[in-house]
Coordinates of C-alpha atoms and ligand atoms in Angstrom, one line a residue:
X1 CA -8.4 20.8 -35.9
X2 CA -9.9 20.0 -32.5
X3 CA -10.6 16.2 -31.7
X4 CA -13.0 14.8 -29.2
X5 CA -12.2 11.3 -27.5
X6 CA -14.4 9.0 -28.5
X7 CA -16.7 7.9 -25.4
X8 CA -17.2 4.6 -24.9
X9 CA -18.5 2.0 -22.0
X10 CA -17.9 -1.4 -21.1
X11 CA -20.4 -3.9 -21.9
X12 CA -20.0 -7.5 -20.6
X13 CA -22.1 -9.4 -23.4
X14 CA -25.5 -10.0 -23.8
X15 CA -26.1 -11.3 -20.1
X16 CA -25.2 -7.6 -19.0
X17 CA -27.8 -6.3 -17.0
X18 CA -27.0 -3.1 -18.5
X19 CA -28.4 -3.0 -21.9
X20 CA -26.6 -1.8 -25.5
X21 CA -29.6 0.9 -25.1
X22 CA -28.8 1.9 -22.0
X23 CA -25.7 2.5 -23.5
X24 CA -26.6 4.6 -26.1
X25 CA -28.8 6.5 -23.7
X26 CA -25.8 7.3 -21.7
X27 CA -24.5 8.8 -24.7
X28 CA -21.5 6.7 -25.5
X29 CA -20.5 5.7 -29.2
X30 CA -18.5 3.2 -28.4
X31 CA -18.4 -0.5 -26.6
X32 CA -15.7 -2.1 -24.9
X33 CA -16.6 -5.6 -24.8
X34 CA -14.7 -8.9 -25.2
X35 CA -15.7 -12.9 -25.3
X36 CA -16.1 -13.4 -21.6
X37 CA -17.4 -16.7 -22.3
X38 CA -14.3 -18.4 -23.8
X39 CA -11.9 -19.8 -21.2
X40 CA -8.3 -18.2 -20.9
X41 CA -6.2 -19.2 -23.6
X42 CA -8.6 -20.5 -26.3
X43 CA -8.8 -19.1 -29.5
X44 CA -11.6 -16.5 -30.4
X45 CA -13.1 -17.6 -33.6
X46 CA -14.2 -15.3 -35.8
X47 CA -17.2 -16.1 -36.4
X48 CA -18.0 -15.6 -32.8
X49 CA -16.3 -11.9 -32.7
X50 CA -18.4 -10.9 -35.7
X51 CA -21.5 -12.0 -34.1
X52 CA -20.9 -10.0 -31.4
X53 CA -19.7 -7.4 -33.4
X54 CA -23.1 -7.3 -35.5
X55 CA -24.9 -7.3 -31.7
X56 CA -23.1 -4.1 -31.1
X57 CA -23.5 -2.4 -34.6
X58 CA -27.0 -3.2 -34.8
X59 CA -27.7 -1.1 -31.5
X60 CA -26.0 1.8 -33.3
X61 CA -22.7 1.7 -31.5
X62 CA -19.5 0.6 -32.6
X63 CA -17.2 -2.0 -30.6
X64 CA -14.1 0.4 -29.7
X65 CA -11.7 -1.6 -27.6
X66 CA -11.2 -5.5 -27.1
X67 CA -11.3 -5.8 -23.2
X68 CA -9.5 -7.9 -22.5
X69 CA -8.0 -10.5 -24.4
X70 CA -6.6 -12.2 -21.0
X71 CA -2.9 -13.8 -21.1
X72 CA -3.1 -16.7 -19.9
X73 CA -1.1 -17.8 -16.6
X74 CA 1.0 -20.1 -18.8
X75 CA 2.3 -17.4 -20.5
X76 CA 2.8 -15.1 -17.9
X77 CA 4.9 -18.1 -15.9
X78 CA 6.4 -19.0 -19.3
X79 CA 5.7 -22.3 -18.6
X80 CA 6.8 -25.8 -20.9
X81 CA 3.1 -25.0 -23.4
X82 CA 3.7 -21.4 -23.2
X83 CA 4.3 -21.8 -27.2
X84 CA 0.8 -22.9 -27.8
X85 CA -0.9 -20.6 -25.8
X86 CA 1.1 -17.6 -27.5
X87 CA -0.1 -19.6 -31.1
X88 CA -3.7 -19.2 -29.8
X89 CA -3.0 -15.9 -28.8
X90 CA -1.6 -14.1 -32.3
X91 CA -4.3 -16.4 -33.5
X92 CA -7.0 -14.7 -32.1
X93 CA -5.6 -11.4 -32.6
X94 CA -5.4 -12.0 -36.2
X95 CA -9.3 -12.7 -35.8
X96 CA -9.7 -9.7 -34.3
X97 CA -8.0 -7.8 -36.8
X98 CA -9.8 -9.1 -39.6
X99 CA -12.9 -7.9 -37.8
X100 CA -11.7 -4.7 -37.9
X101 CA -10.8 -4.6 -34.0
X102 CA -7.7 -2.6 -33.4
X103 CA -6.9 -1.7 -30.3
X104 CA -6.7 -4.7 -27.8
X105 CA -6.4 -4.3 -23.5
X106 CA -4.7 -6.9 -21.7
X107 CA -2.8 -7.2 -18.1
X108 CA -0.2 -9.0 -17.0
X109 CA -1.2 -9.3 -13.2
X110 CA -0.2 -12.7 -11.8
X111 CA -3.1 -14.5 -10.8
X112 CA -5.6 -11.9 -9.5
X113 CA -6.8 -9.0 -11.8
X114 CA -8.0 -6.0 -9.8
X115 CA -8.5 -6.5 -5.6
X116 CA -10.8 -5.1 -3.2
X117 CA -12.1 -6.2 0.3
X118 CA -15.6 -4.9 0.1
X119 CA -17.6 -4.5 -2.9
X120 CA -20.3 -2.7 -1.2
X121 CA -18.9 0.3 0.8
X122 CA -22.1 2.8 2.1
X123 CA -20.7 6.6 1.2
X124 CA -22.6 9.1 3.5
X125 CA -25.0 9.9 0.6
X126 CA -26.5 6.1 0.7
X127 CA -24.8 5.1 -3.1
X128 CA -22.0 2.1 -2.8
X129 CA -18.7 2.1 -3.4
X130 CA -15.6 -0.5 -4.2
X131 CA -13.1 -0.2 -1.0
X132 CA -10.0 -1.5 -0.3
X133 CA -9.2 -2.0 3.4
X134 CA -5.4 -3.2 4.3
X135 CA -6.3 -4.8 7.4
X136 CA -8.6 -6.9 6.1
X137 CA -6.4 -8.0 2.9
X138 CA -4.0 -8.9 6.0
X139 CA -6.2 -10.8 7.6
X140 CA -7.2 -13.0 4.2
X141 CA -3.3 -13.3 4.0
X142 CA -2.3 -14.1 7.1
X143 CA -4.9 -16.1 8.9
X144 CA -7.2 -17.5 5.3
X145 CA -4.7 -18.0 3.2
X146 CA -2.2 -18.6 5.7
X147 CA 0.8 -17.2 3.6
X148 CA 4.3 -17.8 5.1
X149 CA 5.8 -14.3 6.0
X150 CA 2.9 -12.5 5.2
X151 CA 3.1 -10.3 8.6
X152 CA 6.1 -9.2 7.5
X153 CA 4.6 -7.5 4.3
X154 CA 2.3 -5.3 6.0
X155 CA 3.2 -2.0 7.4
X156 CA 2.7 -1.8 11.6
X157 CA -0.3 0.2 11.7
X158 CA -2.2 -2.3 9.3
X159 CA -1.0 -5.3 11.7
X160 CA -1.9 -3.0 15.3
X161 CA -5.6 -1.9 13.0
X162 CA -5.9 -6.0 12.3
X163 CA -5.6 -7.1 15.5
X164 CA -7.9 -4.6 17.3
X165 CA -10.2 -5.6 15.0
X166 CA -9.6 -9.6 15.3
X167 CA -12.8 -10.8 16.9
X168 CA -15.1 -8.8 14.5
X169 CA -14.0 -11.3 11.8
X170 CA -17.2 -13.7 11.5
X171 CA -17.9 -16.4 9.6
X172 CA -19.9 -14.6 7.3
X173 CA -17.6 -11.7 7.2
X174 CA -14.5 -14.4 6.4
X175 CA -16.4 -16.0 3.3
X176 CA -17.5 -12.5 2.0
X177 CA -13.3 -11.8 2.1
X178 CA -12.9 -15.0 0.4
X179 CA -15.3 -14.5 -2.4
X180 CA -14.3 -11.1 -3.2
X181 CA -10.6 -11.1 -3.1
X182 CA -10.5 -14.3 -5.1
X183 CA -13.0 -13.6 -7.6
X184 CA -12.1 -12.8 -11.1
X185 CA -13.7 -10.9 -14.1
X186 CA -17.7 -11.7 -13.8
X187 CA -18.4 -14.7 -15.7
X188 CA -14.4 -15.5 -16.0
X189 CA -14.7 -17.6 -12.6
X190 CA -12.5 -17.1 -9.2
X191 CA -9.4 -18.8 -8.2
X192 CA -9.4 -21.3 -4.7
X193 CA -6.9 -21.0 -1.5
X194 CA -5.4 -23.9 -3.2
X195 CA -4.8 -23.0 -6.6
X196 CA -3.6 -19.5 -4.9
X197 CA -1.3 -21.4 -3.0
X198 CA 0.4 -23.3 -6.2
X199 CA 0.9 -19.8 -8.2
X200 CA 2.6 -18.3 -4.9
X201 CA 5.3 -21.2 -5.3
X202 CA 5.5 -20.7 -8.8
X203 CA 5.7 -16.6 -8.8
X204 CA 8.2 -17.0 -5.6
X205 CA 10.6 -18.1 -8.2
X206 CA 9.6 -16.0 -11.3
X207 CA 9.8 -12.6 -8.6
X208 CA 9.8 -9.3 -10.3
X209 CA 12.6 -9.6 -12.5
X210 CA 11.0 -12.8 -13.8
X211 CA 7.8 -11.5 -14.4
X212 CA 9.5 -8.5 -16.8
X213 CA 11.1 -10.6 -18.8
X214 CA 8.0 -13.0 -19.5
X215 CA 6.3 -9.7 -20.4
X216 CA 8.9 -8.7 -22.7
X217 CA 8.9 -12.4 -24.4
X218 CA 4.8 -12.2 -25.0
X219 CA 5.5 -8.6 -26.8
X220 CA 8.3 -9.5 -28.7
X221 CA 6.1 -13.2 -29.9
X222 CA 2.9 -11.2 -30.6
X223 CA 4.5 -7.9 -32.1
X224 CA 4.9 -9.2 -35.8
X225 CA 1.1 -9.6 -35.5
X226 CA 0.5 -6.6 -34.2
X227 CA 2.7 -4.4 -36.9
X228 CA 1.3 -6.1 -39.8
X229 CA -2.3 -5.8 -38.7
X230 CA -1.5 -2.5 -37.2
X231 CA -3.3 -3.3 -33.9
X232 CA -2.4 -1.7 -30.5
X233 CA -2.0 -3.4 -27.1
X234 CA -2.7 -1.7 -24.2
X235 CA -1.5 -2.9 -20.8
X236 CA -3.9 -2.2 -17.9
X237 CA -1.9 -1.1 -14.9
X238 CA -2.1 -3.4 -11.7
X239 CA -5.1 -2.5 -9.5
X240 CA -4.2 -1.7 -7.0
X241 CA -0.3 -0.6 -7.8
X242 CA 1.5 -2.8 -5.0
X243 CA 2.7 -6.7 -4.8
X244 CA -0.6 -8.3 -3.1
X245 CA -0.4 -11.4 -1.5
X246 CA 3.3 -11.9 -2.2
X247 CA 2.9 -11.8 -5.7
X248 CA 4.8 -9.7 -7.7
X249 CA 3.8 -6.4 -9.8
X250 CA 5.2 -5.0 -12.8
X251 CA 2.8 -2.2 -14.0
X252 CA 2.2 -0.5 -10.9
X253 CA 4.1 3.2 -11.6
X254 CA 5.9 5.5 -13.7
X255 CA 9.3 3.8 -14.0
X256 CA 7.3 0.2 -14.4
X257 CA 5.1 1.4 -17.3
X258 CA 8.3 3.3 -18.5
X259 CA 10.4 -0.2 -18.6
X260 CA 7.8 -1.4 -20.7
X261 CA 7.5 0.9 -22.8
X262 CA 11.4 1.1 -23.8
X263 CA 11.4 -3.4 -23.4
X264 CA 9.6 -3.6 -26.3
X265 CA 10.4 0.1 -27.6
X266 CA 7.6 -0.3 -30.7
X267 CA 4.3 1.9 -31.1
X268 CA 2.3 -1.5 -30.8
X269 CA 3.3 -2.1 -27.4
X270 CA 0.9 0.5 -25.8
X271 CA -0.7 1.4 -22.5
X272 CA -4.5 1.5 -21.2
X273 CA -4.3 4.7 -19.1
X274 CA -5.9 3.4 -15.6
X275 CA -6.2 6.8 -13.5
X276 CA -8.1 4.9 -10.6
X277 CA -5.5 2.2 -10.5
X278 CA -2.6 4.2 -10.4
X279 CA -4.2 6.6 -8.5
X280 CA -4.3 4.7 -5.2
X281 CA -0.9 4.7 -5.0
X282 CA 0.2 8.2 -3.4
X283 CA 3.6 7.7 -5.0
X284 CA 1.7 8.3 -8.6
X285 CA 2.1 11.5 -10.3
X286 CA -1.0 10.7 -12.8
X287 CA -0.5 13.6 -14.4
X288 CA 2.7 13.6 -15.1
X289 CA 3.0 10.0 -15.9
X290 CA 0.4 10.7 -18.7
X291 CA 2.6 13.6 -19.9
X292 CA 5.4 11.6 -20.2
X293 CA 4.3 8.7 -21.6
X294 CA 1.3 10.0 -23.6
X295 CA 2.8 8.9 -26.8
X296 CA 2.1 5.6 -26.2
X297 CA -1.9 5.6 -24.4
X298 CA -4.4 4.1 -26.6
X299 CA -7.0 4.0 -24.3
X300 CA -7.7 5.2 -21.3
X301 CA -9.8 4.1 -18.0
X302 CA -10.9 7.3 -16.0
X303 CA -12.4 6.6 -12.5
X304 CA -11.0 8.2 -9.2
X305 CA -10.1 7.2 -5.8
X306 CA -9.5 8.9 -2.0
X307 CA -7.1 7.0 0.0
X308 CA -6.9 7.5 3.9
X309 CA -3.6 8.0 5.5
X310 CA -2.9 4.2 6.0
X311 CA -3.4 3.9 2.0
X312 CA -7.2 2.3 2.1
X313 CA -9.1 3.9 -0.3
X314 CA -12.4 4.1 -2.3
X315 CA -13.7 4.8 -5.4
X316 CA -14.9 8.5 -5.1
X317 CA -17.0 10.5 -7.9
X318 CA -14.9 10.7 -10.9
X319 CA -14.1 14.3 -10.5
X320 CA -13.5 14.4 -6.6
X321 CA -10.8 12.6 -5.3
X322 CA -7.1 12.1 -5.2
X323 CA -6.8 12.1 -8.9
X324 CA -6.6 15.6 -10.3
X325 CA -8.9 14.8 -13.3
X326 CA -9.2 18.4 -14.7
X327 CA -5.0 17.5 -15.0
X328 CA -5.4 14.7 -16.3
X329 CA -8.0 15.7 -19.1
X330 CA -6.2 18.5 -20.6
X331 CA -3.2 16.4 -21.1
X332 CA -5.2 13.7 -22.8
X333 CA -7.1 16.7 -24.6
X334 CA -3.7 17.6 -25.7
X335 CA -2.8 14.4 -26.5
X336 CA -5.5 13.6 -28.8
X337 CA -5.3 16.5 -30.7
X338 CA -2.3 15.7 -32.2
X339 CA -4.0 11.8 -33.6
X340 CA -5.0 10.8 -36.8
X341 CA -7.4 8.2 -34.4
X342 CA -9.0 9.7 -31.4
X343 CA -8.6 7.6 -28.2
X344 CA -11.5 6.2 -26.6
X345 CA -11.9 6.4 -22.9
X346 CA -14.4 5.1 -20.6
X347 CA -15.6 5.8 -17.5
X348 CA -14.3 3.6 -15.2
X349 CA -16.6 2.1 -12.5
X350 CA -19.5 4.0 -10.8
X351 CA -21.0 4.1 -7.7
X352 CA -24.2 1.6 -7.1
X353 CA -26.8 4.6 -6.7
X354 CA -30.4 5.6 -7.1
X355 CA -32.6 2.7 -8.7
X356 CA -29.4 0.5 -9.4
X357 CA -29.7 -0.2 -5.3
X358 CA -32.4 -2.7 -6.2
X359 CA -30.9 -4.2 -8.8
X360 CA -28.0 -7.1 -9.2
X361 CA -25.2 -5.4 -10.8
X362 CA -21.3 -6.3 -11.9
X363 CA -19.1 -4.8 -8.8
X364 CA -18.3 -1.3 -10.2
X365 CA -20.6 -1.8 -13.8
X366 CA -24.1 -0.4 -12.6
X367 CA -25.7 1.8 -15.2
X368 CA -26.4 4.8 -12.9
X369 CA -23.2 5.7 -11.7
X370 CA -21.3 5.2 -14.8
X371 CA -23.7 7.3 -16.3
X372 CA -23.3 10.2 -14.3
X373 CA -19.4 9.5 -14.5
X374 CA -19.6 9.8 -18.1
X375 CA -22.1 12.9 -18.1
X376 CA -19.3 14.8 -15.9
X377 CA -16.6 13.7 -17.9
X378 CA -17.9 14.6 -21.5
X379 CA -18.5 18.2 -19.8
X380 CA -14.9 18.4 -18.4
X381 CA -13.5 17.8 -21.9
X382 CA -15.7 20.3 -23.7
X383 CA -15.4 22.9 -21.5
X384 CA -11.5 22.2 -21.6
X385 CA -11.6 22.0 -25.9
X386 CA -13.6 25.1 -26.0
X387 CA -11.3 27.2 -23.6
X388 CA -8.2 25.8 -25.9
X389 CA -10.2 27.2 -28.7
X390 CA -10.8 30.7 -27.2
X391 CA -7.8 30.8 -25.3
Ligands
DNO401 C1 -11.9 -3.8 -13.6 C2 -11.0 -3.6 -15.0 C3 -10.0 -4.9 -15.0 C4 -9.3 -4.8 -16.7 C5 -8.6 -5.6 -16.9 C6 -7.9 -5.6 -17.7 O1 -13.0 -3.1 -13.8 O2 -10.7 -2.7 -15.2 O3 -10.8 -6.1 -14.5 O4 -10.7 -5.0 -17.6 O5 -7.4 -5.3 -15.5 O6 -7.2 -6.7 -18.0

């Protein structure tokens, strides 16, 4: 039996400028969604979950993955109120399970989710992509956040690039950098420089080992609820896969992911395999990580990046970049063929292109670029499946 992967598409909910009908036309069968309006840490009520499910299903789609149920900072830092927030998290998980939602994505990145420095990087063909420039991040860190010892965290080359362009940081550019770096997931709000400073002080004490310990505590606390309800938790890798602004990161590479899988070695504890996040680190062999840890991959984000010699990167076409997408897809197809439940994947991010250039879109989540990505990935999957059947 040859299974197909489930083609899904992220939908931010009824306010998303991309409609459910657009998603159907793109050819996706499943939707990846979350109740973004519920403040982090609060319980997702069953009736709200069911209502979102109803809306998705009445458009002829399935709600395949919940991305994300955010893990509150209180849990990540294991502060005094953690038990209360863990109880809330467990209740949300039970409610999701009773609505039939079984695959959950989350991340354990301190304070900031994904980080970029430019959301409008213009490609030679006029389309726009998301970009991370280390010298711009260093500018933010050294001159705006004014973090103690920040300069030492950047390579000599990055600092020298920054010094050469110091006079280009106009007030407009500075304001834009601030907004982009402190931005959270759309509709979930952003952090202020003061909040960032407070968190830096807390995480300095926690460090990488402490954060790992807190993740293990979190997983142990939810294990029973996940197992008795058949839930799969999938951790999203750090994006980009480096410590950012002095904050520790624990899901950046092969060794980190292996550590997480072994720390709580039970099948509910899984991975959201994000090729773009991992791909921004030259040290990551993406197909190999998938090959080694594939039995715990329950969801995939397929995206590509192109890095330069300094590690700056932009999000490239899905099939054209540093990640060998053919090798990734071949591995994913093999893993999927051993599963009873097919693995959902989504084309992660896409260029802002064609008509979308004139619209207000969520960064990375415009319709046409993702439609192109999904079409390419679907063709790649079909080619691989067919050649396996005939080969
Ligand atoms: C960015 C996304 C992330 C992801 C979370 C998962 O585009 O991939 O925001 O949803 O990190 O918790």
